[in-house]
Amino acid sequence: MTTPPEVMMHLSEAAVSVELETAEMTLNIGPQHPSTHGVLRLVAKVDGERVSEVEPVIGYMHRGYEKLTEVRTYPQITALVNRIDWVSGFANEIPFMVAAERLMGVEAPPRAQYIRLILTEMARISSHLIFASSYPLEIGAATPLMHALRERERILDLLESVTGGRFHPNFNRIGGVKPAAGAGATTKKVSQDLPAGFLDETKVAMERVVSVCDDLDGLVSGNEIFQARTKGVGVIPVDIAKSYGVSGPNLRASGVAFDIRKVDDYLPYDRFDFDVAVGENGDCWDRYQVRLEEIRQAARIITQAIDDIPSGDLQAKVPRIIKVPQGQTYVRAENPKGEMGYFVVSEGGRIPYRVKIRTASFSNLSILQWILKGILIPDIIAILGSLDFVLGDVDR
Amino acid sequence: MTDSPSETTSPPADAASSADDTAELAAAVAAAVGGTVAQAEFGTAKVAVERGNWSAAITAARDEAGLDFFNWLSAIDWTKETTLGEGVAEPDAVEERFEVLCMLSTLTDSRKVIFSVDLAKDDASLPSLTPLFGGAEWHERETAEMFGIDFAGHPNPVKLYLPSEFEGHPLLKSFPLLSREVKPWPGKVDVEDMPSTENPEAPPAEAAAENDDGASE
Amino acid sequence: MILALEINFWLLLVIKMGLIAAVISGAALVAIFGELKISAHMQSRIGPYFAGGRFGWAQPIADGVKFFQKEDLMPDDADPFVYKAAPYVVLGGTVATFVIIPWGPDLSVRDLDLGLFYLLAVSSISTIGVLMAGWSSANKYSLMGGLRAAGQLIAYELPLVLAAVGVAIQAGTMSLGGIVEAQTHTVWTIGSVDIALPYVLGGQLIGFVIFITASLAELSRTPFDMPIAESELVSGYMTEYSGFRFAAFFLGEYAGMIALAAIASTLFLGGFWIPGVSADTLQYLGPLVLAAKMGALIFLFIWMRWTFPRLREDQLQSLAWRWLIPAALLNIAVTAVFKVVF
């Protein structure tokens, strides 16, 4: 299928390595390193510039989420889980909410579902803009960082105006989203749930986001050096992706047109018209292009959702103290990084018995040992960046 | 999905049909791998497999049932008593065991099935799935260190998340969350005195709030 | 110097060295400030904002003061002599190239007959300094950065030299003053106007492109900054240096940029000469003209740094050995043919 990496040595290198006896050096990349997206340690055996083997060491950010969920009530867990993948905070809450609601037999009202969808897509744009800014930086181009992050600031401001938090929204509630801000026991619930002007400003922000994608296309995608650094590098074949559980844009870049938004019904995506971005070869270039295209599609979804948003309640009627009946369910969502799912085991009561958190970056990162064999050191950085993982997602 | 925008709650309109789909899926897969349907509600199909049949069942699921995407692998510690949170609803009805779960899905549609096998606590070992799925390596390492389950034939059975000197298996219900209860405060280690303040001698009081149920919402 | 005074040779030398030191420091500060501001505006930011009013002109000075007052650190395992000497070797090699740069018809520290030869020889000394820094830091990342730098600097010496050789052939002399003078020779006469072209337009365009590319690589600037690839090797061979020694490296990098810009201006753009101005005026105007041309090239260097990603090491080497050197050799051959035939 693909040339084994060990065979791809340049002919001149092969000649030299026969004459010169060189020793292997063990190089520690991380845990503190500008390019490892957090505290990831790679113990690399290198021979000059060529890596023979890499052993990833993770767990520096293990916070014990699954143990914590065994001592927190469901609403308390909501506050915790958006910190798993902190770049796309809102999207982490959704599968857990839907799982708890499913076990309770409750469904969020339509307006709440639309708001959840809009905010999830905004989280997707925010996460992909971080990727679009930091990936060229790791390849060496420093300027796209500023342009992409400038647009991301717009999105974060909008998120903050609705939820109160840029990165950790805590906006979901069992049965819907948080009711009108500022409404309490003593104030009259007068204001609309979403801040005034939010929907219009979001539309403007979406246009700006699409235009920055075009800017990035011109600045980065058209650059021959960028293409030379990313095309053909770090190819993930489909059978390896299936075997290791690689999901999200990494999987779609390899040519598999699988998007959980199209197959599962955790949010009303079937009402909107959007394309699934698919790549061809599964190299770093394709992963970059797939994510840029996903930003455009997310903007498209948001614009449609804003035009279509129904009015109504923001939260279904649920008891004040949430007790989830006995049952087990697995709900998954298409997070920006890939597939995120929660397997919730409830034994009745206010606290779950066990929550297994399936995170995208954990599975995406497990291919490292396979994919980083026999490549050059700069390619390690290129591949790590293109997998777009976050250590909080890997380590939980 | 609901149609009229002003309704607040209603069960999903096609819940009945999707529940049927799940039941069908569970039955079909159980037949293909030689297991039994453990659950088919809440949109989740779970197939229980005998311990001796584990590798064969997963292989059959991958090759015959078309579930070739390795999603995750983990375990549940079923005990009658727990020191933290809430335990099982009916302690007398529960059998003390480990339930190892492996979820496989497809990349063509939304089929996903969880395979479960029960292990006795004093004999918690299972053949490793790494020959079948490369991704099982990391998931099994995590399950092994969190629960103490041994995966026979695993190529690299070292701890994944925890430091290698860590004692205990954190996700067991018997493992307390108060880490200082297990290991005493190591004392002054590599810490220099602040210029004009003294180092506190006593360990910081661990918040016992984990066991308190917080106020709702 | 043109002054009719009889000044002792040694005193004159000291004065000239002092002037050059001042010029290098001043120009480096301006270049650093320019880089900060230009890159900021390219990235829709403002850049230095606080030091020196809202324009931030005092930022490089503030940075310099900061470097001077930092603690003098050296890793335990580092080789003390080599570690301490490395920045000065790098700086020394760069500063030595300023000796022959002609700022005006008689304005150079010493206009050697073998100016070009001396220049290219002396600018290679910095490579040794880089290797010294990388090896003596007792740090695997520095070592890798040093080795990458050595490979890159040696590889790109050749295109640099060969491109300059093309100019030397066309001018018929290796002295830089002579090269500028050769560019003042009339190439065409249209009507009553004598037109003289700088070499970049007068047949050395390819040489110019090769020279600029090789200069970027010699300076370890993006797209050739593998030795200092920030996202991979932290700071490459400079990782363990802080304080004054880091300032020496930093200064050396910008001094090198200025030196190479000056040389490129002299070889290809006509140096201190502009058409229609007499030689006497050029004694005073020459430095300004050269500074303007250097400014344009420095702007180009800065622009390219902030636009392009970096080339991988093997791509970099392949660019040098498979593209630039053959192109430079072809350039020399063609130039020689033209020189002999026409």
mmCIF file of C-alpha atoms in Angstrom, chain B residues 135-214:
data_model
loop_
_atom_site.group_PDB
_atom_site.id
_atom_site.type_symbol
_atom_site.label_atom_id
_atom_site.label_comp_id
_atom_site.label_asym_id
_atom_site.label_seq_id
_atom_site.Cartn_x
_atom_site.Cartn_y
_atom_site.Cartn_z
ATOM 1 C CA GLY B 135 -5.267 0.945 19.067
ATOM 2 C CA ALA B 136 -5.994 -1.577 21.783
ATOM 3 C CA GLU B 137 -2.446 -1.130 23.040
ATOM 4 C CA TRP B 138 -2.977 2.196 24.731
ATOM 5 C CA HIS B 139 -6.528 1.472 25.850
ATOM 6 C CA GLU B 140 -5.457 -1.790 27.472
ATOM 7 C CA ARG B 141 -2.515 -0.157 29.186
ATOM 8 C CA GLU B 142 -4.844 2.402 30.686
ATOM 9 C CA THR B 143 -7.370 -0.219 31.792
ATOM 10 C CA ALA B 144 -4.617 -2.336 33.287
ATOM 11 C CA GLU B 145 -3.201 0.457 35.399
ATOM 12 C CA MET B 146 -6.569 1.803 36.461
ATOM 13 C CA PHE B 147 -8.156 -1.500 37.419
ATOM 14 C CA GLY B 148 -5.386 -4.019 37.795
ATOM 15 C CA ILE B 149 -6.605 -6.206 34.940
ATOM 16 C CA ASP B 150 -3.919 -8.219 33.220
ATOM 17 C CA PHE B 151 -3.944 -8.430 29.431
ATOM 18 C CA ALA B 152 -2.087 -11.524 28.335
ATOM 19 C CA GLY B 153 0.126 -11.000 25.328
ATOM 20 C CA HIS B 154 0.272 -7.238 25.493
ATOM 21 C CA PRO B 155 3.480 -6.032 23.816
ATOM 22 C CA ASN B 156 4.276 -3.204 26.182
ATOM 23 C CA PRO B 157 2.538 -3.560 29.551
ATOM 24 C CA VAL B 158 3.920 -0.464 31.259
ATOM 25 C CA LYS B 159 1.864 2.218 32.889
ATOM 26 C CA LEU B 160 0.430 4.782 30.535
ATOM 27 C CA TYR B 161 -0.767 7.683 32.619
ATOM 28 C CA LEU B 162 0.620 7.082 36.060
ATOM 29 C CA PRO B 163 4.225 7.329 37.156
ATOM 30 C CA SER B 164 5.854 3.950 37.341
ATOM 31 C CA GLU B 165 6.189 4.031 41.129
ATOM 32 C CA PHE B 166 2.477 4.589 41.649
ATOM 33 C CA GLU B 167 0.885 2.106 44.014
ATOM 34 C CA GLY B 168 -2.668 1.050 43.659
ATOM 35 C CA HIS B 169 -5.270 1.069 40.946
ATOM 36 C CA PRO B 170 -7.129 4.373 40.953
ATOM 37 C CA LEU B 171 -10.428 3.527 39.314
ATOM 38 C CA LEU B 172 -11.270 0.733 41.745
ATOM 39 C CA LYS B 173 -14.128 1.676 44.007
ATOM 40 C CA SER B 174 -11.939 0.780 46.960
ATOM 41 C CA PHE B 175 -9.289 3.364 46.024
ATOM 42 C CA PRO B 176 -9.898 6.477 48.053
ATOM 43 C CA LEU B 177 -9.705 9.846 46.439
ATOM 44 C CA LEU B 178 -7.868 11.404 49.327
ATOM 45 C CA SER B 179 -4.321 10.832 48.228
ATOM 46 C CA ARG B 180 -2.801 11.914 51.500
ATOM 47 C CA GLU B 181 -4.672 9.209 53.284
ATOM 48 C CA VAL B 182 -2.775 6.625 51.330
ATOM 49 C CA LYS B 183 0.644 8.190 51.437
ATOM 50 C CA PRO B 184 1.820 10.593 54.109
ATOM 51 C CA TRP B 185 3.085 14.001 53.251
ATOM 52 C CA PRO B 186 6.707 13.520 52.189
ATOM 53 C CA GLY B 187 7.953 16.480 54.173
ATOM 54 C CA LYS B 188 10.203 19.236 53.059
ATOM 55 C CA VAL B 189 11.530 18.117 49.729
ATOM 56 C CA ASP B 190 13.706 20.386 47.649
ATOM 57 C CA VAL B 191 11.927 23.436 48.843
ATOM 58 C CA GLU B 192 13.898 26.486 49.782
ATOM 59 C CA ASP B 193 12.781 28.808 52.527
ATOM 60 C CA MET B 194 11.210 31.988 51.430
ATOM 61 C CA PRO B 195 13.423 34.918 52.407
ATOM 62 C CA SER B 196 11.521 35.943 55.497
ATOM 63 C CA THR B 197 8.643 33.539 55.920
ATOM 64 C CA GLU B 198 8.520 30.112 57.423
ATOM 65 C CA ASN B 199 7.463 26.972 55.713
ATOM 66 C CA PRO B 200 4.230 25.535 57.035
ATOM 67 C CA GLU B 201 4.840 22.236 58.760
ATOM 68 C CA ALA B 202 1.400 20.713 58.569
ATOM 69 C CA PRO B 203 0.134 19.329 55.286
ATOM 70 C CA PRO B 204 -2.597 21.369 53.668
ATOM 71 C CA ALA B 205 -6.011 20.148 54.800
ATOM 72 C CA GLU B 206 -7.330 18.008 51.973
ATOM 73 C CA ALA B 207 -10.801 19.114 51.014
ATOM 74 C CA ALA B 208 -13.143 16.468 52.269
ATOM 75 C CA ALA B 209 -15.740 18.005 50.015
ATOM 76 C CA GLU B 210 -15.534 15.181 47.531
ATOM 77 C CA ASN B 211 -17.705 13.130 49.774
ATOM 78 C CA ASP B 212 -20.131 15.926 50.429
ATOM 79 C CA ASP B 213 -22.907 16.154 47.937
ATOM 80 C CA GLY B 214 -22.806 19.658 46.621
#
